[in-house]
């Protein structure tokens, strides 16, 4: 169980995340929705401490995440693997090495720096890749892969961290509809099979409703909705997206069409 | 010829033309002021540094005559009449030339190694400890502002004559110069992989190893090769202060007026430097070409 209490992040005068309080039970698949700039990404980055919070606390069991340092902080980061919108892989390394970087916290530093991966680590990484039908691409340079393939490599990297939780920051925002399905299905499978908590930022309401057990709506840094996908009525959605720009929602016929979403995904929703 | 531009009546044209002329005149004024400042500064600098044009002109003939004298043997015959006599010491000189290259190579290698490690410590985007970054940066600044020859002199006093002081002097200067260039390369990398590796729970050095190094390696190699070219030239004069290499024989020949030896050694140095330049240039282009693909 992850307990977030009064969490805030200010950049200068502007609060990106403003006094957020949430409980994330273990094993759940939670979608964080809202317009871009609502603070979803900042919230996720504070959880794994890529960004430090200005205020508030994050508690995991009896660990105060906001105060972690050194090895304890690295262990925590390894425990809550992150998946990024832009994949954040190292394009010039081969696919398997990228997956193996997920093992860095499990391997002695001197071994890692010399790239002396154990046979065991390689086996784990290959298995993770093969799970997404990517085993035969292990030796390819990562930047030669398509976006969808790269995101699956990134998920494999996250998996070999053996995380307790996966933070996915708009994982499908740069993918086409087919890869969107593949990636979301992969996340769902990880959640259902291994019981790993998934906290996923999504732009698309339709996908969020389809995949998540629970939705958290954010606007202007605050949590404005927290409930089951079924409770997210058109009115709530309109309110959620309308808080920042009411006029944008007015002429967008079905409320599930999020302003600014990629046209391919919009088509997918309409189909 | 039919024109696609309708000519404006003069009344309309005149204000536009005048505005353009005025704008141009302002720019020209600025350029003139700039040139005038430059000329005044030149004279002031010349006066302060006691640069005497008269003196220079009176003795200007000595310069070409010295060069011409370099090409005559002690017997008074032109060096081209007896190439064997001109390059009489070639075996010895080649040995010294190889020593010069080795000084440059070892110095560049050691300096580049240190610069490689330190460049990540001082790059603004990766560094996490401000005081460490600032102090290492200042240290590298010191290393590259003090001329190599000064370092070499100091080390000759400390370690005695020979190539070791030369290697150390070049290594220290190279560390300072390459450390800065390397860190600028590091500051231009894509930070997304860095974020990605950090998020796996990797240590700082692991993040550098896996997210930064693959992005900078070919650029680093290219800069190091360029520095090697420069260091070969630097190593050629290390012998002036007794720090090994061919410079020792060159300065002796100059001081003792062994004119034909000076020209022979200079020609050997120039040929060697040109060959190194050509070789490293090829290598660098190959590296950068690989980079782009």
PDB file of C-alpha atoms in Angstrom, chain A:
ATOM      1  CA  UNK A   1       0.000   0.000   0.000  1.00  0.00           C
ATOM      2  CA  UNK A   2       1.363   3.374  -1.054  1.00  0.00           C
ATOM      3  CA  UNK A   3       0.143   6.297   1.036  1.00  0.00           C
ATOM      4  CA  UNK A   4       0.496   9.749  -0.439  1.00  0.00           C
ATOM      5  CA  UNK A   5      -0.236  12.590   1.961  1.00  0.00           C
ATOM      6  CA  UNK A   6      -0.490  16.265   1.044  1.00  0.00           C
ATOM      7  CA  UNK A   7       2.045  15.895  -1.745  1.00  0.00           C
ATOM      8  CA  UNK A   8       2.953  19.107  -3.592  1.00  0.00           C
ATOM      9  CA  UNK A   9       5.503  20.166  -6.138  1.00  0.00           C
ATOM     10  CA  UNK A  10       6.066  23.798  -6.968  1.00  0.00           C
ATOM     11  CA  UNK A  11       8.158  25.060  -9.858  1.00  0.00           C
ATOM     12  CA  UNK A  12       8.757  28.685  -8.900  1.00  0.00           C
ATOM     13  CA  UNK A  13       5.310  30.143  -8.160  1.00  0.00           C
ATOM     14  CA  UNK A  14       3.375  27.504 -10.081  1.00  0.00           C
ATOM     15  CA  UNK A  15       2.214  24.384  -8.292  1.00  0.00           C
ATOM     16  CA  UNK A  16       2.458  21.432 -10.692  1.00  0.00           C
ATOM     17  CA  UNK A  17       1.052  19.077  -8.067  1.00  0.00           C
ATOM     18  CA  UNK A  18      -1.002  20.645  -5.333  1.00  0.00           C
ATOM     19  CA  UNK A  19      -1.756  18.907  -2.038  1.00  0.00           C
ATOM     20  CA  UNK A  20      -2.476  15.419  -3.391  1.00  0.00           C
ATOM     21  CA  UNK A  21      -3.609  12.727  -0.943  1.00  0.00           C
ATOM     22  CA  UNK A  22      -4.099   9.185  -2.235  1.00  0.00           C
ATOM     23  CA  UNK A  23      -3.976   5.553  -1.174  1.00  0.00           C
ATOM     24  CA  UNK A  24      -2.716   3.083  -3.754  1.00  0.00           C
ATOM     25  CA  UNK A  25      -3.513  -0.485  -2.617  1.00  0.00           C
ATOM     26  CA  UNK A  26      -1.115  -3.211  -3.735  1.00  0.00           C
ATOM     27  CA  UNK A  27      -2.099  -5.097  -6.881  1.00  0.00           C
ATOM     28  CA  UNK A  28      -4.437  -2.529  -8.342  1.00  0.00           C
ATOM     29  CA  UNK A  29      -4.393  -1.113 -11.869  1.00  0.00           C
ATOM     30  CA  UNK A  30      -4.951   2.591 -11.493  1.00  0.00           C
ATOM     31  CA  UNK A  31      -5.292   5.112 -14.267  1.00  0.00           C
ATOM     32  CA  UNK A  32      -4.402   8.751 -13.743  1.00  0.00           C
ATOM     33  CA  UNK A  33      -6.278  10.881 -16.234  1.00  0.00           C
ATOM     34  CA  UNK A  34      -6.452  14.523 -17.095  1.00  0.00           C
ATOM     35  CA  UNK A  35      -5.319  17.073 -19.626  1.00  0.00           C
ATOM     36  CA  UNK A  36      -1.638  17.508 -20.340  1.00  0.00           C
ATOM     37  CA  UNK A  37      -0.139  19.844 -17.783  1.00  0.00           C
ATOM     38  CA  UNK A  38      -2.513  18.608 -15.075  1.00  0.00           C
ATOM     39  CA  UNK A  39       0.414  17.295 -13.016  1.00  0.00           C
ATOM     40  CA  UNK A  40       0.086  13.567 -13.788  1.00  0.00           C
ATOM     41  CA  UNK A  41       3.669  13.182 -14.909  1.00  0.00           C
ATOM     42  CA  UNK A  42       5.065  15.182 -11.999  1.00  0.00           C
ATOM     43  CA  UNK A  43       3.086  13.014  -9.577  1.00  0.00           C
ATOM     44  CA  UNK A  44       4.597   9.811 -10.993  1.00  0.00           C
ATOM     45  CA  UNK A  45       8.101  11.254 -11.019  1.00  0.00           C
ATOM     46  CA  UNK A  46       7.788  12.239  -7.383  1.00  0.00           C
ATOM     47  CA  UNK A  47       6.789   8.695  -6.464  1.00  0.00           C
ATOM     48  CA  UNK A  48      10.045   7.222  -7.786  1.00  0.00           C
ATOM     49  CA  UNK A  49      11.971  10.370  -6.805  1.00  0.00           C
ATOM     50  CA  UNK A  50      13.121  11.460 -10.274  1.00  0.00           C
ATOM     51  CA  UNK A  51      11.737  14.731  -8.891  1.00  0.00           C
ATOM     52  CA  UNK A  52      11.822  15.665  -5.224  1.00  0.00           C
ATOM     53  CA  UNK A  53       8.573  16.792  -3.635  1.00  0.00           C
ATOM     54  CA  UNK A  54       8.276  20.346  -2.252  1.00  0.00           C
ATOM     55  CA  UNK A  55       5.864  19.243   0.433  1.00  0.00           C
ATOM     56  CA  UNK A  56       4.005  16.241   1.799  1.00  0.00           C
ATOM     57  CA  UNK A  57       5.007  12.626   2.178  1.00  0.00           C
ATOM     58  CA  UNK A  58       4.932   9.295   0.391  1.00  0.00           C
ATOM     59  CA  UNK A  59       4.799   6.246   2.619  1.00  0.00           C
ATOM     60  CA  UNK A  60       5.318   2.680   1.388  1.00  0.00           C
ATOM     61  CA  UNK A  61       4.751   0.200   4.203  1.00  0.00           C
ATOM     62  CA  UNK A  62       6.869   1.747   6.923  1.00  0.00           C
ATOM     63  CA  UNK A  63       9.303   3.399   4.492  1.00  0.00           C
ATOM     64  CA  UNK A  64       9.198   7.162   4.067  1.00  0.00           C
ATOM     65  CA  UNK A  65       9.947   7.402   0.367  1.00  0.00           C
ATOM     66  CA  UNK A  66      10.488  11.154   0.345  1.00  0.00           C
ATOM     67  CA  UNK A  67      13.446  10.825   2.735  1.00  0.00           C
ATOM     68  CA  UNK A  68      15.266   7.954   1.040  1.00  0.00           C
ATOM     69  CA  UNK A  69      18.918   8.436   0.113  1.00  0.00           C
ATOM     70  CA  UNK A  70      21.763   6.493  -1.476  1.00  0.00           C
ATOM     71  CA  UNK A  71      21.345   2.732  -1.749  1.00  0.00           C
ATOM     72  CA  UNK A  72      17.893   2.814  -0.119  1.00  0.00           C
ATOM     73  CA  UNK A  73      16.716   5.295  -2.754  1.00  0.00           C
ATOM     74  CA  UNK A  74      18.144   3.169  -5.573  1.00  0.00           C
ATOM     75  CA  UNK A  75      16.435   0.095  -4.121  1.00  0.00           C
ATOM     76  CA  UNK A  76      13.163   1.994  -4.092  1.00  0.00           C
ATOM     77  CA  UNK A  77      13.568   3.110  -7.682  1.00  0.00           C
ATOM     78  CA  UNK A  78      14.278  -0.475  -8.636  1.00  0.00           C
ATOM     79  CA  UNK A  79      11.103  -1.495  -6.778  1.00  0.00           C
ATOM     80  CA  UNK A  80       8.873   0.901  -8.693  1.00  0.00           C
ATOM     81  CA  UNK A  81       9.904   0.565 -12.312  1.00  0.00           C
ATOM     82  CA  UNK A  82       9.073   3.413 -14.659  1.00  0.00           C
ATOM     83  CA  UNK A  83       7.877   3.316 -18.247  1.00  0.00           C
ATOM     84  CA  UNK A  84       8.137   6.560 -20.209  1.00  0.00           C
ATOM     85  CA  UNK A  85       6.244   8.152 -23.057  1.00  0.00           C
ATOM     86  CA  UNK A  86       9.454   8.439 -25.097  1.00  0.00           C
ATOM     87  CA  UNK A  87      10.675   4.971 -23.941  1.00  0.00           C
ATOM     88  CA  UNK A  88      13.946   6.503 -22.598  1.00  0.00           C
ATOM     89  CA  UNK A  89      16.022   3.603 -23.831  1.00  0.00           C
ATOM     90  CA  UNK A  90      19.651   3.978 -24.839  1.00  0.00           C
ATOM     91  CA  UNK A  91      19.363   3.947 -28.619  1.00  0.00           C
ATOM     92  CA  UNK A  92      22.998   3.080 -29.282  1.00  0.00           C
ATOM     93  CA  UNK A  93      23.035  -0.023 -27.122  1.00  0.00           C
ATOM     94  CA  UNK A  94      21.592  -3.308 -28.300  1.00  0.00           C
ATOM     95  CA  UNK A  95      18.179  -4.456 -27.153  1.00  0.00           C
ATOM     96  CA  UNK A  96      19.388  -7.043 -24.643  1.00  0.00           C
ATOM     97  CA  UNK A  97      21.764  -4.590 -22.956  1.00  0.00           C
ATOM     98  CA  UNK A  98      18.892  -2.150 -22.602  1.00  0.00           C
ATOM     99  CA  UNK A  99      16.824  -4.820 -20.883  1.00  0.00           C
ATOM    100  CA  UNK A 100      19.810  -5.783 -18.741  1.00  0.00           C
ATOM    101  CA  UNK A 101      20.093  -2.210 -17.434  1.00  0.00           C
ATOM    102  CA  UNK A 102      16.972  -3.127 -15.476  1.00  0.00           C
ATOM    103  CA  UNK A 103      19.225  -5.480 -13.471  1.00  0.00           C
ATOM    104  CA  UNK A 104      21.697  -2.729 -12.504  1.00  0.00           C
ATOM    105  CA  UNK A 105      20.455  -2.476  -8.944  1.00  0.00           C
ATOM    106  CA  UNK A 106      20.758  -6.256  -8.528  1.00  0.00           C
ATOM    107  CA  UNK A 107      24.343  -6.501  -9.813  1.00  0.00           C
ATOM    108  CA  UNK A 108      27.586  -5.376  -8.143  1.00  0.00           C
ATOM    109  CA  UNK A 109      28.699  -2.063  -9.616  1.00  0.00           C
ATOM    110  CA  UNK A 110      32.125  -3.188 -10.843  1.00  0.00           C
ATOM    111  CA  UNK A 111      30.530  -6.049 -12.767  1.00  0.00           C
ATOM    112  CA  UNK A 112      27.948  -3.781 -14.335  1.00  0.00           C
ATOM    113  CA  UNK A 113      30.494  -1.133 -15.337  1.00  0.00           C
ATOM    114  CA  UNK A 114      32.479  -3.805 -17.191  1.00  0.00           C
ATOM    115  CA  UNK A 115      29.278  -5.245 -18.662  1.00  0.00           C
ATOM    116  CA  UNK A 116      30.019  -8.605 -17.060  1.00  0.00           C
ATOM    117  CA  UNK A 117      26.432  -9.792 -16.896  1.00  0.00           C
ATOM    118  CA  UNK A 118      25.896 -13.186 -15.310  1.00  0.00           C
ATOM    119  CA  UNK A 119      24.355 -15.980 -17.353  1.00  0.00           C
ATOM    120  CA  UNK A 120      21.427 -15.801 -14.982  1.00  0.00           C
ATOM    121  CA  UNK A 121      20.800 -12.111 -15.662  1.00  0.00           C
ATOM    122  CA  UNK A 122      21.019 -12.699 -19.407  1.00  0.00           C
ATOM    123  CA  UNK A 123      18.538 -15.571 -19.142  1.00  0.00           C
ATOM    124  CA  UNK A 124      16.105 -13.380 -17.214  1.00  0.00           C
ATOM    125  CA  UNK A 125      16.432 -10.556 -19.753  1.00  0.00           C
ATOM    126  CA  UNK A 126      15.966 -12.893 -22.726  1.00  0.00           C
ATOM    127  CA  UNK A 127      12.916 -14.443 -21.088  1.00  0.00           C
ATOM    128  CA  UNK A 128      11.421 -10.995 -20.512  1.00  0.00           C
ATOM    129  CA  UNK A 129      12.002 -10.067 -24.146  1.00  0.00           C
ATOM    130  CA  UNK A 130      10.606 -13.336 -25.410  1.00  0.00           C
ATOM    131  CA  UNK A 131       7.467 -12.767 -23.394  1.00  0.00           C
ATOM    132  CA  UNK A 132       6.748  -9.932 -25.839  1.00  0.00           C
ATOM    133  CA  UNK A 133       7.891 -11.929 -28.910  1.00  0.00           C
ATOM    134  CA  UNK A 134      11.075  -9.876 -29.101  1.00  0.00           C
ATOM    135  CA  UNK A 135      13.636 -12.574 -28.257  1.00  0.00           C
ATOM    136  CA  UNK A 136      15.058 -12.668 -31.777  1.00  0.00           C
ATOM    137  CA  UNK A 137      15.734  -8.902 -31.739  1.00  0.00           C
ATOM    138  CA  UNK A 138      18.095  -9.091 -28.746  1.00  0.00           C
ATOM    139  CA  UNK A 139      21.229  -8.172 -30.706  1.00  0.00           C
ATOM    140  CA  UNK A 140      19.711  -5.301 -32.700  1.00  0.00           C
ATOM    141  CA  UNK A 141      20.607  -1.691 -32.064  1.00  0.00           C
ATOM    142  CA  UNK A 142      17.681  -0.308 -30.097  1.00  0.00           C
ATOM    143  CA  UNK A 143      17.170   2.862 -32.136  1.00  0.00           C
ATOM    144  CA  UNK A 144      16.553   0.741 -35.239  1.00  0.00           C
ATOM    145  CA  UNK A 145      13.333  -0.590 -33.678  1.00  0.00           C
ATOM    146  CA  UNK A 146       9.840   0.820 -34.190  1.00  0.00           C
ATOM    147  CA  UNK A 147       8.175   2.799 -31.434  1.00  0.00           C
ATOM    148  CA  UNK A 148       5.950  -0.084 -30.394  1.00  0.00           C
ATOM    149  CA  UNK A 149       8.888  -2.465 -30.236  1.00  0.00           C
ATOM    150  CA  UNK A 150      10.918   0.032 -28.211  1.00  0.00           C
ATOM    151  CA  UNK A 151       8.119   0.424 -25.693  1.00  0.00           C
ATOM    152  CA  UNK A 152       7.974  -3.341 -25.278  1.00  0.00           C
ATOM    153  CA  UNK A 153      11.744  -3.354 -24.690  1.00  0.00           C
ATOM    154  CA  UNK A 154      11.149  -0.680 -22.048  1.00  0.00           C
ATOM    155  CA  UNK A 155       8.481  -2.845 -20.404  1.00  0.00           C
ATOM    156  CA  UNK A 156      10.873  -5.798 -20.455  1.00  0.00           C
ATOM    157  CA  UNK A 157      13.482  -3.575 -18.774  1.00  0.00           C
ATOM    158  CA  UNK A 158      10.925  -2.637 -16.137  1.00  0.00           C
ATOM    159  CA  UNK A 159      10.013  -6.294 -15.558  1.00  0.00           C
ATOM    160  CA  UNK A 160      13.574  -7.519 -14.988  1.00  0.00           C
ATOM    161  CA  UNK A 161      13.840  -4.981 -12.159  1.00  0.00           C
ATOM    162  CA  UNK A 162      11.441  -7.366 -10.395  1.00  0.00           C
ATOM    163  CA  UNK A 163       9.402  -4.370  -9.277  1.00  0.00           C
ATOM    164  CA  UNK A 164       6.573  -4.212  -6.773  1.00  0.00           C
ATOM    165  CA  UNK A 165       4.980  -1.464  -8.761  1.00  0.00           C
ATOM    166  CA  UNK A 166       5.082  -0.071 -12.279  1.00  0.00           C
ATOM    167  CA  UNK A 167       4.726   3.622 -12.985  1.00  0.00           C
ATOM    168  CA  UNK A 168       3.752   4.203 -16.601  1.00  0.00           C
ATOM    169  CA  UNK A 169       3.929   7.797 -17.790  1.00  0.00           C
ATOM    170  CA  UNK A 170       1.731   8.061 -20.884  1.00  0.00           C
ATOM    171  CA  UNK A 171       3.154   4.794 -22.195  1.00  0.00           C
ATOM    172  CA  UNK A 172       1.082   4.797 -25.367  1.00  0.00           C
ATOM    173  CA  UNK A 173       1.098   8.482 -26.276  1.00  0.00           C
ATOM    174  CA  UNK A 174       3.612   8.018 -29.098  1.00  0.00           C
ATOM    175  CA  UNK A 175       2.253   4.734 -30.437  1.00  0.00           C
ATOM    176  CA  UNK A 176      -0.173   3.705 -33.167  1.00  0.00           C
ATOM    177  CA  UNK A 177      -3.480   1.964 -32.318  1.00  0.00           C
ATOM    178  CA  UNK A 178      -2.201  -1.606 -32.746  1.00  0.00           C
ATOM    179  CA  UNK A 179       0.824  -0.985 -30.528  1.00  0.00           C
ATOM    180  CA  UNK A 180      -1.378   0.859 -28.070  1.00  0.00           C
ATOM    181  CA  UNK A 181      -3.356  -2.372 -27.600  1.00  0.00           C
ATOM    182  CA  UNK A 182      -0.201  -4.467 -27.355  1.00  0.00           C
ATOM    183  CA  UNK A 183       1.353  -2.245 -24.709  1.00  0.00           C
ATOM    184  CA  UNK A 184      -1.797  -1.817 -22.641  1.00  0.00           C
ATOM    185  CA  UNK A 185      -2.453  -5.563 -22.793  1.00  0.00           C
ATOM    186  CA  UNK A 186       1.105  -6.194 -21.649  1.00  0.00           C
ATOM    187  CA  UNK A 187       0.631  -3.886 -18.666  1.00  0.00           C
ATOM    188  CA  UNK A 188      -2.661  -5.551 -17.815  1.00  0.00           C
ATOM    189  CA  UNK A 189      -1.088  -8.998 -18.037  1.00  0.00           C
ATOM    190  CA  UNK A 190       1.750  -7.936 -15.720  1.00  0.00           C
ATOM    191  CA  UNK A 191      -0.824  -6.626 -13.277  1.00  0.00           C
ATOM    192  CA  UNK A 192      -3.060  -9.715 -13.362  1.00  0.00           C
ATOM    193  CA  UNK A 193      -0.339 -12.390 -13.557  1.00  0.00           C
ATOM    194  CA  UNK A 194       2.222 -11.062 -11.131  1.00  0.00           C
ATOM    195  CA  UNK A 195       0.022  -8.858  -8.993  1.00  0.00           C
ATOM    196  CA  UNK A 196       2.295  -5.879  -9.664  1.00  0.00           C
ATOM    197  CA  UNK A 197       0.596  -2.567  -8.930  1.00  0.00           C
ATOM    198  CA  UNK A 198       0.307  -0.437 -12.073  1.00  0.00           C
ATOM    199  CA  UNK A 199      -0.086   3.313 -11.901  1.00  0.00           C
ATOM    200  CA  UNK A 200      -0.624   4.542 -15.411  1.00  0.00           C
ATOM    201  CA  UNK A 201      -0.965   8.084 -16.737  1.00  0.00           C
ATOM    202  CA  UNK A 202      -3.310   8.158 -19.667  1.00  0.00           C
ATOM    203  CA  UNK A 203      -4.563  10.835 -21.936  1.00  0.00           C
ATOM    204  CA  UNK A 204      -7.323   8.726 -23.418  1.00  0.00           C
ATOM    205  CA  UNK A 205     -10.438   8.333 -21.291  1.00  0.00           C
ATOM    206  CA  UNK A 206     -11.646   5.394 -23.313  1.00  0.00           C
ATOM    207  CA  UNK A 207      -8.483   3.365 -22.690  1.00  0.00           C
ATOM    208  CA  UNK A 208      -8.518   4.334 -19.027  1.00  0.00           C
ATOM    209  CA  UNK A 209     -12.084   3.072 -18.685  1.00  0.00           C
ATOM    210  CA  UNK A 210     -11.250  -0.134 -20.530  1.00  0.00           C
ATOM    211  CA  UNK A 211      -8.165  -1.156 -18.585  1.00  0.00           C
ATOM    212  CA  UNK A 212      -8.164   0.366 -15.131  1.00  0.00           C
ATOM    213  CA  UNK A 213      -9.765  -0.794 -11.861  1.00  0.00           C
ATOM    214  CA  UNK A 214      -9.858   2.716 -10.578  1.00  0.00           C
ATOM    215  CA  UNK A 215      -9.425   6.168 -12.053  1.00  0.00           C
ATOM    216  CA  UNK A 216      -7.863   9.250 -10.564  1.00  0.00           C
ATOM    217  CA  UNK A 217      -8.693  12.480 -12.360  1.00  0.00           C
ATOM    218  CA  UNK A 218      -6.302  15.383 -12.034  1.00  0.00           C
ATOM    219  CA  UNK A 219      -6.722  19.007 -13.044  1.00  0.00           C
ATOM    220  CA  UNK A 220      -4.394  21.899 -12.283  1.00  0.00           C
ATOM    221  CA  UNK A 221      -2.354  19.722  -9.922  1.00  0.00           C
ATOM    222  CA  UNK A 222      -5.301  18.641  -7.770  1.00  0.00           C
ATOM    223  CA  UNK A 223      -7.169  15.352  -7.584  1.00  0.00           C
ATOM    224  CA  UNK A 224     -10.680  16.153  -8.778  1.00  0.00           C
ATOM    225  CA  UNK A 225     -11.987  12.620  -9.265  1.00  0.00           C
ATOM    226  CA  UNK A 226     -11.244   9.326  -7.551  1.00  0.00           C
ATOM    227  CA  UNK A 227     -13.473   6.377  -8.202  1.00  0.00           C
ATOM    228  CA  UNK A 228     -14.438   3.377 -10.292  1.00  0.00           C
ATOM    229  CA  UNK A 229     -14.369   3.730 -14.075  1.00  0.00           C
ATOM    230  CA  UNK A 230     -18.155   3.281 -14.080  1.00  0.00           C
ATOM    231  CA  UNK A 231     -18.586   6.323 -11.890  1.00  0.00           C
ATOM    232  CA  UNK A 232     -16.875   8.505 -14.416  1.00  0.00           C
ATOM    233  CA  UNK A 233     -19.967   9.850 -16.116  1.00  0.00           C
ATOM    234  CA  UNK A 234     -19.943  12.154 -19.070  1.00  0.00           C
ATOM    235  CA  UNK A 235     -20.651  15.014 -16.733  1.00  0.00           C
ATOM    236  CA  UNK A 236     -17.660  14.205 -14.550  1.00  0.00           C
ATOM    237  CA  UNK A 237     -15.468  13.853 -17.604  1.00  0.00           C
ATOM    238  CA  UNK A 238     -16.705  17.164 -18.884  1.00  0.00           C
ATOM    239  CA  UNK A 239     -15.980  18.693 -15.519  1.00  0.00           C
ATOM    240  CA  UNK A 240     -12.543  17.104 -15.361  1.00  0.00           C
ATOM    241  CA  UNK A 241     -11.412  18.283 -18.736  1.00  0.00           C
ATOM    242  CA  UNK A 242     -13.480  21.422 -18.594  1.00  0.00           C
ATOM    243  CA  UNK A 243     -11.898  22.807 -15.466  1.00  0.00           C
ATOM    244  CA  UNK A 244      -9.024  24.111 -17.458  1.00  0.00           C
ATOM    245  CA  UNK A 245     -10.708  24.792 -20.764  1.00  0.00           C
ATOM    246  CA  UNK A 246     -14.435  24.415 -20.709  1.00  0.00           C
ATOM    247  CA  UNK A 247     -14.872  25.712 -24.222  1.00  0.00           C
ATOM    248  CA  UNK A 248     -12.676  22.958 -25.676  1.00  0.00           C
ATOM    249  CA  UNK A 249     -15.070  20.277 -24.445  1.00  0.00           C
ATOM    250  CA  UNK A 250     -18.273  21.973 -25.601  1.00  0.00           C
ATOM    251  CA  UNK A 251     -18.049  21.090 -29.256  1.00  0.00           C
ATOM    252  CA  UNK A 252     -16.181  17.807 -28.801  1.00  0.00           C
ATOM    253  CA  UNK A 253     -19.219  15.603 -29.328  1.00  0.00           C
ATOM    254  CA  UNK A 254     -18.499  12.415 -27.291  1.00  0.00           C
ATOM    255  CA  UNK A 255     -16.716  13.349 -24.099  1.00  0.00           C
ATOM    256  CA  UNK A 256     -14.305  10.445 -24.482  1.00  0.00           C
ATOM    257  CA  UNK A 257     -12.549  12.317 -27.261  1.00  0.00           C
ATOM    258  CA  UNK A 258      -9.866  14.014 -25.276  1.00  0.00           C
ATOM    259  CA  UNK A 259      -8.679  17.301 -26.714  1.00  0.00           C
ATOM    260  CA  UNK A 260      -5.181  16.996 -28.080  1.00  0.00           C
ATOM    261  CA  UNK A 261      -5.211  13.206 -28.356  1.00  0.00           C
ATOM    262  CA  UNK A 262      -3.492  11.634 -31.329  1.00  0.00           C
ATOM    263  CA  UNK A 263      -5.860  11.306 -34.303  1.00  0.00           C
ATOM    264  CA  UNK A 264      -5.109   7.582 -34.658  1.00  0.00           C
ATOM    265  CA  UNK A 265      -6.323   6.947 -31.152  1.00  0.00           C
ATOM    266  CA  UNK A 266      -9.352   9.130 -31.701  1.00  0.00           C
ATOM    267  CA  UNK A 267     -10.197   6.963 -34.712  1.00  0.00           C
ATOM    268  CA  UNK A 268      -9.706   3.846 -32.651  1.00  0.00           C
ATOM    269  CA  UNK A 269     -12.197   5.082 -30.101  1.00  0.00           C
ATOM    270  CA  UNK A 270     -14.735   6.004 -32.722  1.00  0.00           C
ATOM    271  CA  UNK A 271     -14.387   2.629 -34.493  1.00  0.00           C
TER     272      UNK A 271
END
